[in-house]
XYZ file of C-alpha atoms in Angstrom:
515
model
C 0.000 0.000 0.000
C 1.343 3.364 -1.353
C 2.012 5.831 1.758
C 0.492 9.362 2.236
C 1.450 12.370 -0.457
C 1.372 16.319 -0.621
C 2.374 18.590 -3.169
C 3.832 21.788 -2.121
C 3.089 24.287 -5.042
C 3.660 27.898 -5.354
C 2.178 30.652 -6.619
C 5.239 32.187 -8.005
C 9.093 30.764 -8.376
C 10.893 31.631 -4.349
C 7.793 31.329 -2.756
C 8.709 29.209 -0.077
C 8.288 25.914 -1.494
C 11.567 24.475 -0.217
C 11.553 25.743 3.072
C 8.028 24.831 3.711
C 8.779 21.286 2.075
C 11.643 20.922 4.696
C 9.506 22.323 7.524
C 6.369 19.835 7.024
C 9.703 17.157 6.499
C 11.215 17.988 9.822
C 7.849 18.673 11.582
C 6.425 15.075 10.622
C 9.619 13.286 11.404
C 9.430 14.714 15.157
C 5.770 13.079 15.156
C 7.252 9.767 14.320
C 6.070 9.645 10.670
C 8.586 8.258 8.249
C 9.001 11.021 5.504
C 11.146 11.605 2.170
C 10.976 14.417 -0.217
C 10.257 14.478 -3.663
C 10.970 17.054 -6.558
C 10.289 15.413 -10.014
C 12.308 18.267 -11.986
C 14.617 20.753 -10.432
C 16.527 23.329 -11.853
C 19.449 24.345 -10.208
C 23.158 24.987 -10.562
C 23.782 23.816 -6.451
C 24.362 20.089 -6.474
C 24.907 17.528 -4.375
C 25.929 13.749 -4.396
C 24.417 10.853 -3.014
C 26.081 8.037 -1.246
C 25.741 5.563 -4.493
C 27.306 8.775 -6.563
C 24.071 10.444 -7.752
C 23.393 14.122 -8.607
C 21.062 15.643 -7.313
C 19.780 19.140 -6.247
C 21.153 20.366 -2.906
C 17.943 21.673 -1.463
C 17.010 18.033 -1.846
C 19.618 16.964 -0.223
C 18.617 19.250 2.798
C 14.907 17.978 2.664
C 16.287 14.718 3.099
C 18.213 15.987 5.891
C 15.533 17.292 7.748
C 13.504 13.943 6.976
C 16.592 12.180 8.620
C 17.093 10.289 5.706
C 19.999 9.459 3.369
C 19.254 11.500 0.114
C 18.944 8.860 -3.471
C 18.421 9.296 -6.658
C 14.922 8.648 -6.686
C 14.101 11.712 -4.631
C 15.044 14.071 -7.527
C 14.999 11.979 -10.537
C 15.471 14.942 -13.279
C 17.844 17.636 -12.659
C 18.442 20.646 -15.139
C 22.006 22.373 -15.171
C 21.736 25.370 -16.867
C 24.857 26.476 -19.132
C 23.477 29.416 -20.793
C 20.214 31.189 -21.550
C 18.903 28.547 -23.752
C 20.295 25.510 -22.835
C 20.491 22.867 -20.050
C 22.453 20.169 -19.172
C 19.560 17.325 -18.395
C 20.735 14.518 -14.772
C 18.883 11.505 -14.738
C 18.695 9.179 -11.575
C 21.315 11.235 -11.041
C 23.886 10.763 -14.318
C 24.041 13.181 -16.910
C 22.586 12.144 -20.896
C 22.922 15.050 -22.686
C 22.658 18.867 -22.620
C 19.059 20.057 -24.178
C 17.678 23.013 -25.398
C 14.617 24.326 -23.873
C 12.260 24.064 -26.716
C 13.657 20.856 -27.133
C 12.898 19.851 -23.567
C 9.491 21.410 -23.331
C 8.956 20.295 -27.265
C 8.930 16.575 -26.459
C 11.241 15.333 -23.706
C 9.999 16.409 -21.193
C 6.869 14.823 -21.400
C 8.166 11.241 -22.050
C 10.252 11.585 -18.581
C 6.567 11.305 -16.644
C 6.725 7.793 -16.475
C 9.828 8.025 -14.734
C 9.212 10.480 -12.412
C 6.067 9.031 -11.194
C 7.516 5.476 -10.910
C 10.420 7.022 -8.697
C 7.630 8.981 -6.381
C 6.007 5.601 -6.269
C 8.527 3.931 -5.255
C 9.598 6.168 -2.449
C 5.521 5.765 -1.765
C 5.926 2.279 -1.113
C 8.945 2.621 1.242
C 7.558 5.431 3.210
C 4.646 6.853 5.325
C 4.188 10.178 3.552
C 6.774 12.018 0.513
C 5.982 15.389 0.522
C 6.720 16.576 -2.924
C 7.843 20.260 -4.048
C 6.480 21.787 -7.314
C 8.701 24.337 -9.509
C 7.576 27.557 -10.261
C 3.540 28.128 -10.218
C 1.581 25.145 -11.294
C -0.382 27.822 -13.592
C 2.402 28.688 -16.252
C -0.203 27.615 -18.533
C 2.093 27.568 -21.727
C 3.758 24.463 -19.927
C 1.262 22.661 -18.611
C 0.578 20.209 -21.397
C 4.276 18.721 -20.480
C 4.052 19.226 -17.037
C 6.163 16.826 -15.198
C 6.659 18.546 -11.603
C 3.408 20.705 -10.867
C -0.188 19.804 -11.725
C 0.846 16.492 -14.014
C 3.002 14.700 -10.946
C 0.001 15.871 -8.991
C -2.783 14.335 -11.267
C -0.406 11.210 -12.073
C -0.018 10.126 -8.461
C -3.445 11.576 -7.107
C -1.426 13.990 -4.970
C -3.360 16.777 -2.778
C -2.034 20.329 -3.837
C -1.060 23.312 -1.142
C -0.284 26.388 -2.923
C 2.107 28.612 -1.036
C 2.179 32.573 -1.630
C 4.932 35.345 -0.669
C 2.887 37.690 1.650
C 5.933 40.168 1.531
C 5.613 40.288 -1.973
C 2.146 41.461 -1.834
C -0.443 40.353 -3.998
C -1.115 37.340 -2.459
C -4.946 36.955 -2.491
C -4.761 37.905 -6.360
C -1.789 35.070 -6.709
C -3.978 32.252 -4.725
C -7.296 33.046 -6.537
C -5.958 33.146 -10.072
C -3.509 30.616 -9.288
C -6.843 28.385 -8.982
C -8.503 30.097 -11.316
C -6.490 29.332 -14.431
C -5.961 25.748 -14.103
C -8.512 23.035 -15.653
C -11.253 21.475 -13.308
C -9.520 18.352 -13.527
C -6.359 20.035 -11.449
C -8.733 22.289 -9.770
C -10.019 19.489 -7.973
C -6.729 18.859 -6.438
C -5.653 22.184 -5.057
C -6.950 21.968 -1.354
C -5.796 24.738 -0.110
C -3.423 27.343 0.779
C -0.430 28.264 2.816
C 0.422 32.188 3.514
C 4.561 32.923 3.875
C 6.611 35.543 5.203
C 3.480 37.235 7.128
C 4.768 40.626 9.324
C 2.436 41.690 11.569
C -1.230 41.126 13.485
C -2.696 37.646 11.989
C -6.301 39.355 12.970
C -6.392 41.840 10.716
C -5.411 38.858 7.978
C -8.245 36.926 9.442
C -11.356 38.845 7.340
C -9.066 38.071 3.811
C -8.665 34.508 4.351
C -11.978 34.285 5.056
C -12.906 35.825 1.640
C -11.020 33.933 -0.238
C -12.882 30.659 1.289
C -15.650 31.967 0.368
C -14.688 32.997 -3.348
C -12.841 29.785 -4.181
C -13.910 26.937 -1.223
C -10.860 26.385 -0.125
C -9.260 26.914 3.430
C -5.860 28.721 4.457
C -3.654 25.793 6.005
C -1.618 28.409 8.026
C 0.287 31.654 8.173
C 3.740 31.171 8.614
C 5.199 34.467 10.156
C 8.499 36.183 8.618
C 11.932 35.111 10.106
C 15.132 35.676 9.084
C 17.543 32.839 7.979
C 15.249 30.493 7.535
C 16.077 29.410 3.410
C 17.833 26.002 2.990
C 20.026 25.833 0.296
C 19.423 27.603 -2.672
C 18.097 26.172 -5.883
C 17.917 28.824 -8.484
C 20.636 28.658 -10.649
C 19.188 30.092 -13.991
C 22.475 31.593 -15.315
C 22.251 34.597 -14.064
C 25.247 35.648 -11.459
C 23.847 35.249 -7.497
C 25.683 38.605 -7.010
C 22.943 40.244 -9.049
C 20.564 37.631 -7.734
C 21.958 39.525 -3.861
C 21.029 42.925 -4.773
C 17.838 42.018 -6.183
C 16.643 39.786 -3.273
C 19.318 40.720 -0.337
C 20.011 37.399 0.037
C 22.105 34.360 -0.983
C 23.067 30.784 -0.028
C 21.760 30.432 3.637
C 20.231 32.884 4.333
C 20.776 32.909 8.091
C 24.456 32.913 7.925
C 25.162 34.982 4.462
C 22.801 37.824 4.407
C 19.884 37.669 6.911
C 21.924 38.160 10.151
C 24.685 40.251 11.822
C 28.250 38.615 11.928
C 29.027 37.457 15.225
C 31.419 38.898 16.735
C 34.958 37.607 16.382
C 36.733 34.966 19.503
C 39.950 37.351 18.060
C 40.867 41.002 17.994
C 39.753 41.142 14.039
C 37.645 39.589 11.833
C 38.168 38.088 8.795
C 36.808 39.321 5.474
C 36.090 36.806 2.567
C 35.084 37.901 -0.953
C 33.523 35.627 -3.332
C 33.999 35.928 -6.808
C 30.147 36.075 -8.700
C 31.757 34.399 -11.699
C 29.073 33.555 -14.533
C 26.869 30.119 -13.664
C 27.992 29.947 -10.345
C 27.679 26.481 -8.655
C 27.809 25.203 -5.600
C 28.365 28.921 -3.901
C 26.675 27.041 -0.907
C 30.542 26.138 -0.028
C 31.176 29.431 1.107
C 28.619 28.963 3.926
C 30.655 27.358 6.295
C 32.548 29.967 6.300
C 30.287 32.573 7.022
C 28.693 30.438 9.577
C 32.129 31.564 12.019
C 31.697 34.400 14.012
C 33.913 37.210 12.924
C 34.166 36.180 9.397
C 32.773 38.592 6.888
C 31.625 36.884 3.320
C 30.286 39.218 0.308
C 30.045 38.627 -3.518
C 31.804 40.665 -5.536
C 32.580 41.741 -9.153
C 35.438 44.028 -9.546
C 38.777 44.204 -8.707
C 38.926 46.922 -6.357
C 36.689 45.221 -3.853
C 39.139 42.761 -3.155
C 41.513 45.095 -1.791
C 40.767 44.666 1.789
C 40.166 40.715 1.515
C 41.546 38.546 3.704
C 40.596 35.893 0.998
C 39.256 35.575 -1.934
C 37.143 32.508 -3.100
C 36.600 31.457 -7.180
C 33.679 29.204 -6.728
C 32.551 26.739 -9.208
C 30.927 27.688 -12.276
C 29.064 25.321 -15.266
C 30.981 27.698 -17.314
C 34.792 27.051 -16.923
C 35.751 29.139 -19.811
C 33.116 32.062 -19.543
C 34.269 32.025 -15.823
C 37.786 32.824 -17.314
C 36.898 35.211 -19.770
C 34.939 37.186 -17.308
C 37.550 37.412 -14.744
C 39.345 39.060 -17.529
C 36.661 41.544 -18.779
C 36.343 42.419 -15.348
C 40.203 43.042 -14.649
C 39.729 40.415 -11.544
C 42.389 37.699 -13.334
C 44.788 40.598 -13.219
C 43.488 40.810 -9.307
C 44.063 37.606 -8.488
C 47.649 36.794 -10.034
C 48.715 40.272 -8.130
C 47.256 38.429 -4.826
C 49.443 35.130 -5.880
C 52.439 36.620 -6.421
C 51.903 39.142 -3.103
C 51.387 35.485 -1.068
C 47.700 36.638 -0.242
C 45.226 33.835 -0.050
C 43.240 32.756 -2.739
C 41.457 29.868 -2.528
C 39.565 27.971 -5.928
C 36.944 25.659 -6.135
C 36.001 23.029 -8.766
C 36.061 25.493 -11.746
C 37.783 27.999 -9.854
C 40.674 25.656 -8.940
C 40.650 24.885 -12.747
C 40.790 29.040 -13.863
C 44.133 29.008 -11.819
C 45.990 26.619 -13.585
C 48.058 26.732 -16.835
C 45.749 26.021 -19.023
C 42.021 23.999 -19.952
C 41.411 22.115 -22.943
C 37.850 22.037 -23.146
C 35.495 19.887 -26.309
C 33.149 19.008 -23.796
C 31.639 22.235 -22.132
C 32.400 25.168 -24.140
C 33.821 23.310 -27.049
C 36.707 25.883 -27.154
C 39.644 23.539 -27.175
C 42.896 24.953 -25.484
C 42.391 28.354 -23.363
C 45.250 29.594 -21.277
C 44.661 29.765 -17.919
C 45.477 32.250 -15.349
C 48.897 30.083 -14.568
C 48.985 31.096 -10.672
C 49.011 26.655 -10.093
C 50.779 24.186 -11.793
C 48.211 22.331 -13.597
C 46.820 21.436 -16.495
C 43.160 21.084 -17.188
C 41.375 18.276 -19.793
C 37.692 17.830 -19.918
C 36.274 14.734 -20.071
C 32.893 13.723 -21.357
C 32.392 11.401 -18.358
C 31.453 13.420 -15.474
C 33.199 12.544 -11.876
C 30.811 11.794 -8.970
C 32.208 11.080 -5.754
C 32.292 11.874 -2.060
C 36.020 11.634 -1.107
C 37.393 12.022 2.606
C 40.685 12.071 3.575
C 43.181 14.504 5.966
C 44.547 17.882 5.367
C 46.119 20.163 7.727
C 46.106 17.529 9.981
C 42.546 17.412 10.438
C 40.174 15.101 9.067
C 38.029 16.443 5.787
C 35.043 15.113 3.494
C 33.709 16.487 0.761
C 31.935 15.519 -2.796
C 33.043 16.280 -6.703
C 30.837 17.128 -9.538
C 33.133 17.988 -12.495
C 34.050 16.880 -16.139
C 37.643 18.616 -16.215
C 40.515 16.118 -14.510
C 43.528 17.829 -13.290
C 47.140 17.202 -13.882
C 48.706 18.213 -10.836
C 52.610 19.111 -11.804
C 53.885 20.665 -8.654
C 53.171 22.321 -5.524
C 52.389 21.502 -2.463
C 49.242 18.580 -2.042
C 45.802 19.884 -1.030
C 42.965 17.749 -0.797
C 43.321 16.211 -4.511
C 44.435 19.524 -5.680
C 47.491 21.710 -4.600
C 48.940 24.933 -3.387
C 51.494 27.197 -4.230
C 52.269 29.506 -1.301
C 48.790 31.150 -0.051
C 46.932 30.088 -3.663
C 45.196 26.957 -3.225
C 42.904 24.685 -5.358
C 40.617 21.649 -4.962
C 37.618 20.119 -7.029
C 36.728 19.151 -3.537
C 32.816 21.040 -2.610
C 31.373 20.557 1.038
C 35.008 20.706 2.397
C 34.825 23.784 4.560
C 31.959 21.961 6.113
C 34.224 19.993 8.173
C 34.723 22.018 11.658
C 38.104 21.180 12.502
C 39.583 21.073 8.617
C 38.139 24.789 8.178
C 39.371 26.359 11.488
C 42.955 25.016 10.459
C 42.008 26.687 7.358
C 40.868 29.844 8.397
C 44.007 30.279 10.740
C 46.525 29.868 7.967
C 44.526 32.518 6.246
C 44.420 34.840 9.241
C 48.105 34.057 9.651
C 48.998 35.066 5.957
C 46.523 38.195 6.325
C 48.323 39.432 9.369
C 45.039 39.501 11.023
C 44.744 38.814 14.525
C 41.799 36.769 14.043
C 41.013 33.395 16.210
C 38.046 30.996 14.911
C 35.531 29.822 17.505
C 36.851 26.490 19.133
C 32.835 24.827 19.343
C 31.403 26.069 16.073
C 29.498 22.958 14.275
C 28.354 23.373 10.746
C 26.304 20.416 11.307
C 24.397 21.609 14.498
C 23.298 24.858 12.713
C 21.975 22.713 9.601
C 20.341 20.833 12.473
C 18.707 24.232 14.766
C 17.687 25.803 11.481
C 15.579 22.658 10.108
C 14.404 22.229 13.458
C 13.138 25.989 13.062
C 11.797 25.405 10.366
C 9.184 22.535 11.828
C 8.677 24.318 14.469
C 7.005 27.298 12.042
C 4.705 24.525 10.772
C 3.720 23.053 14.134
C 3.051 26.212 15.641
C 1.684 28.546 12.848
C -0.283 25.992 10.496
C -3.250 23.502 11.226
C -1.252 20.531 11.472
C -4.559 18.388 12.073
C -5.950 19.431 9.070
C -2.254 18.950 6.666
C -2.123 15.332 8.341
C -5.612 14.731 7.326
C -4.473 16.196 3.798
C -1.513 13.740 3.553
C -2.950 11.439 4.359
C -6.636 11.042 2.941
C -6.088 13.379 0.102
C -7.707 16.751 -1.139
C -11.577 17.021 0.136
C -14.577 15.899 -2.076
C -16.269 18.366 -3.761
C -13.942 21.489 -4.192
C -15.550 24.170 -6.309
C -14.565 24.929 -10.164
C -13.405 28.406 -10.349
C -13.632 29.644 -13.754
C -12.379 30.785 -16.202
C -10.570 27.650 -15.630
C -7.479 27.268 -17.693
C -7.831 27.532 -21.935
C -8.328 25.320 -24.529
């Protein structure tokens, strides 16, 4: 017998959906309910890999986390990787097959990959009491729906109950629920149970009179009103090309949000702190590494595009891109390569990651990702760069600084390491150091070693904290997260929801959605 299913839909793309997937994970998991997480199709340029050497989206990974599960596969079965505007590279239970276009994905693909998604959510069904499953986007993109695989057509292929969240910040979010509903067909219609208000500031009474309007107008009840709280995002899944330092003005936020942008830095254990800029290269990835760094009191991170603004850093992080050679050319356009190889020769820390590691070598011949054979690197490591069309998925551990140190690799360039000093399965020359390792900072003893060669290169008098855990604050800020749902929302009601399904006899709200 299949177990109990939600979807958690949205009425617009950041909505909420991930963090109130994780919070109904967590808050279900502390009532003894055995719960995974589903998202059919996920976009996203932060990755993570599984235990059998899957990819699959890190905020996944995180719902899993608060479900106390190991993530699989099977819990995001299609992953998109953008590399451009127009074009994606398309994961599979967790390997890649193939880069796509998007009419090409939307014209036909797409649509032959609901099989698989829904025989993956079965599957989990079968193992567990309840998935809870996030939608992309708003299940009412209408010029989509006929090859919906994530929204409305996992939802009507699995008989999944819908709960559309909405952005109260935003505003507009009795407009957003009602035409949400409004422009899908009465077939999905009868599926969308209710809805789910986010981000609420304020007096919940003088919200009471609209939620009770909108029952009225569309028949549906208002599972809960979650209040705003800062640094309460889980890892980030948007990764649409477009740079997360742009993404940081827009928004104010990147990464999580607790440690990165929502909340003051700690004060330092040291006399000074530490200041860490990030380099927004094109197609970032991963930039979810550079949260265990801001997680340590007295250490400063911000994203940065020019090569003044690394003046005063301490360090200065090249994350990992999808786009090895953009990356490179833009560091160039932007007089940052010129930056950096000052910083090198000076013996001021730089540290790269996965495509930043590969920037810094000699040089990158690449027929695989940008197809632009032999580029010259910036030449600040000894190595040499060749991409290869199968793509490495692993989660090493090992030692560095004399501290232990895991981590997991998501690449296609291997690295010809012809000098220096080892690092992780990269190297370092003097204070310029490179690794294809992600996740590494993550490990508390490995990054305070870390930080304090850094400080010590910097001249800064700064000390990390001797009891900060990267994994506890994962663990208090999921646990937050539950707690929002088992205080704010009618949990009766969602468990009734998950598991009997959405009520008989929900009204069709017309127009209803076109021919």
């Amino acid at each position: 017998m299949s177990g109990g299913g939600l979807l958690v839909a949205g009425t617009t793309s950041d909505a909420g959906k991930s963090v109130v997937t994780a919070g109904i994970c967590r808050w279900l998991v502390r009532q003894g309910v055995k719960v995974a997480p589903f998202k059919a199709q996920n976009m996203s340029l932060n990755s993570f890999v599984t235990r059998e050497g899957a990819e699959i989206g890190r905020a996944q990974a995180m719902q899993a986390q608060a479900c106390r599960v190991e993530p699989t596969a099977l819990m995001n079965p299609v992953l998109l990787k953008p590399g451009g505007e127009r074009s994606s590279q398309v994961v599979l239970l967790g390997k890649p097959v193939g880069e796509m276009s998007a009419r090409g994905y939307h014209g036909g693909r797409q649509q032959r990959l609901l099989g698989t998604v829904l025989d993956c959510l079965e599957r989990l069904r079968g193992t567990y009491d309840a998935v809870i499953c996030e939608g992309a986007g708003s299940p009412a993109e209408i010029n989509l729906r006929r090859t919906d695989i994530v929204n409305m057509g996992i939802a009507r292929g699995a008989g999944l109950p819908v709960l559309v969240v909405g952005d109260i910040d935003r505003g507009g979010v009795f407009a957003s629920f009602f035409g949400t509903v409004a422009l899908l067909s009465p077939e999905d219609q009868r599926l969308v149970a209710g809805f789910l208000v986010n981000k609420f500031r304020g007096d919940v009474s003088l919200l009471e009179p609209g939620l009770e309007m909108l029952r009225g107008l569309t028949g549906r009840q208002t599972y809960g009103v979650l209040p705003f709280r800062h640094g309460l995002g889980i890892d980030e899944e948007d990764g649409m090309g477009v740079p997360p330092l742009e993404r940081s003005r827009e928004r104010g936020r990147v990464s999580l949000r607790g440690t990165v942008r929502e909340s003051v830095v700690a004060a330092p254990v040291g006399e000074d702190v530490l200041r860490v800029a990030v380099c927004a290269v094109p197609l970032m990835s991963n930039f979810t590494d550079v949260d265990a760094l801001a997680a340590e009191p007295g250490v400063v991170v911000r994203f940065v595009d020019r090569p003044e603004e690394l003046a005063d850093a301490d360090l200065v992080v090249v994350p990992g891109t999808r786009g090895t050679v953009r990356a490179l050319e833009w560091l160039r356009e932007r007089g940052l390569a010129d930056a950096l190889k000052r910083r090198a020769v000076e013996g001021r820390p730089v540290l790269g990651i996965c495509g930043g590691f590969q920037v810094l070598g000699e040089h990158i011949e690449d027929d695989v990702e940008s197809r632009r054979g032999r580029v010259d690197g910036l030449g600040v490591l000894p190595v040499r760069v060749r991409f290869a069309r199968e793509k490495t998925l692993t989660r090493p551990a090992g030692e560095a600084l004399g501290e232990p140190v895991e981590g997991y690799e998501i690449h296609h360039g291997v690295a010809e390491v012809l000098g220096g000093a080892p690092f992780l399965d990269g190297c370092r020359v003097g204070q310029t150091w490179g690794t294809h390792w992600h996740g590494s900072l993550e490990s508390d003893g490995f990054r305070r070693a870390f930080l304090r060669e850094v400080a010590a290169a910097a001249g800064r008098r700064f000390v990390p904290a001797p009891d900060t855990s990267f994994a506890a604050l994962r663990e208090e800020q999921l646990d937050r997260l539950g707690d929002l749902i088992e205080q704010h929302a009618d949990t009766d009601a969602l468990w009734r929801l998950i598991e009997s399904g959405a009520p008989q006899g929900l009204p069709f709200i017309p127009p209803g959605a076109p021919a």
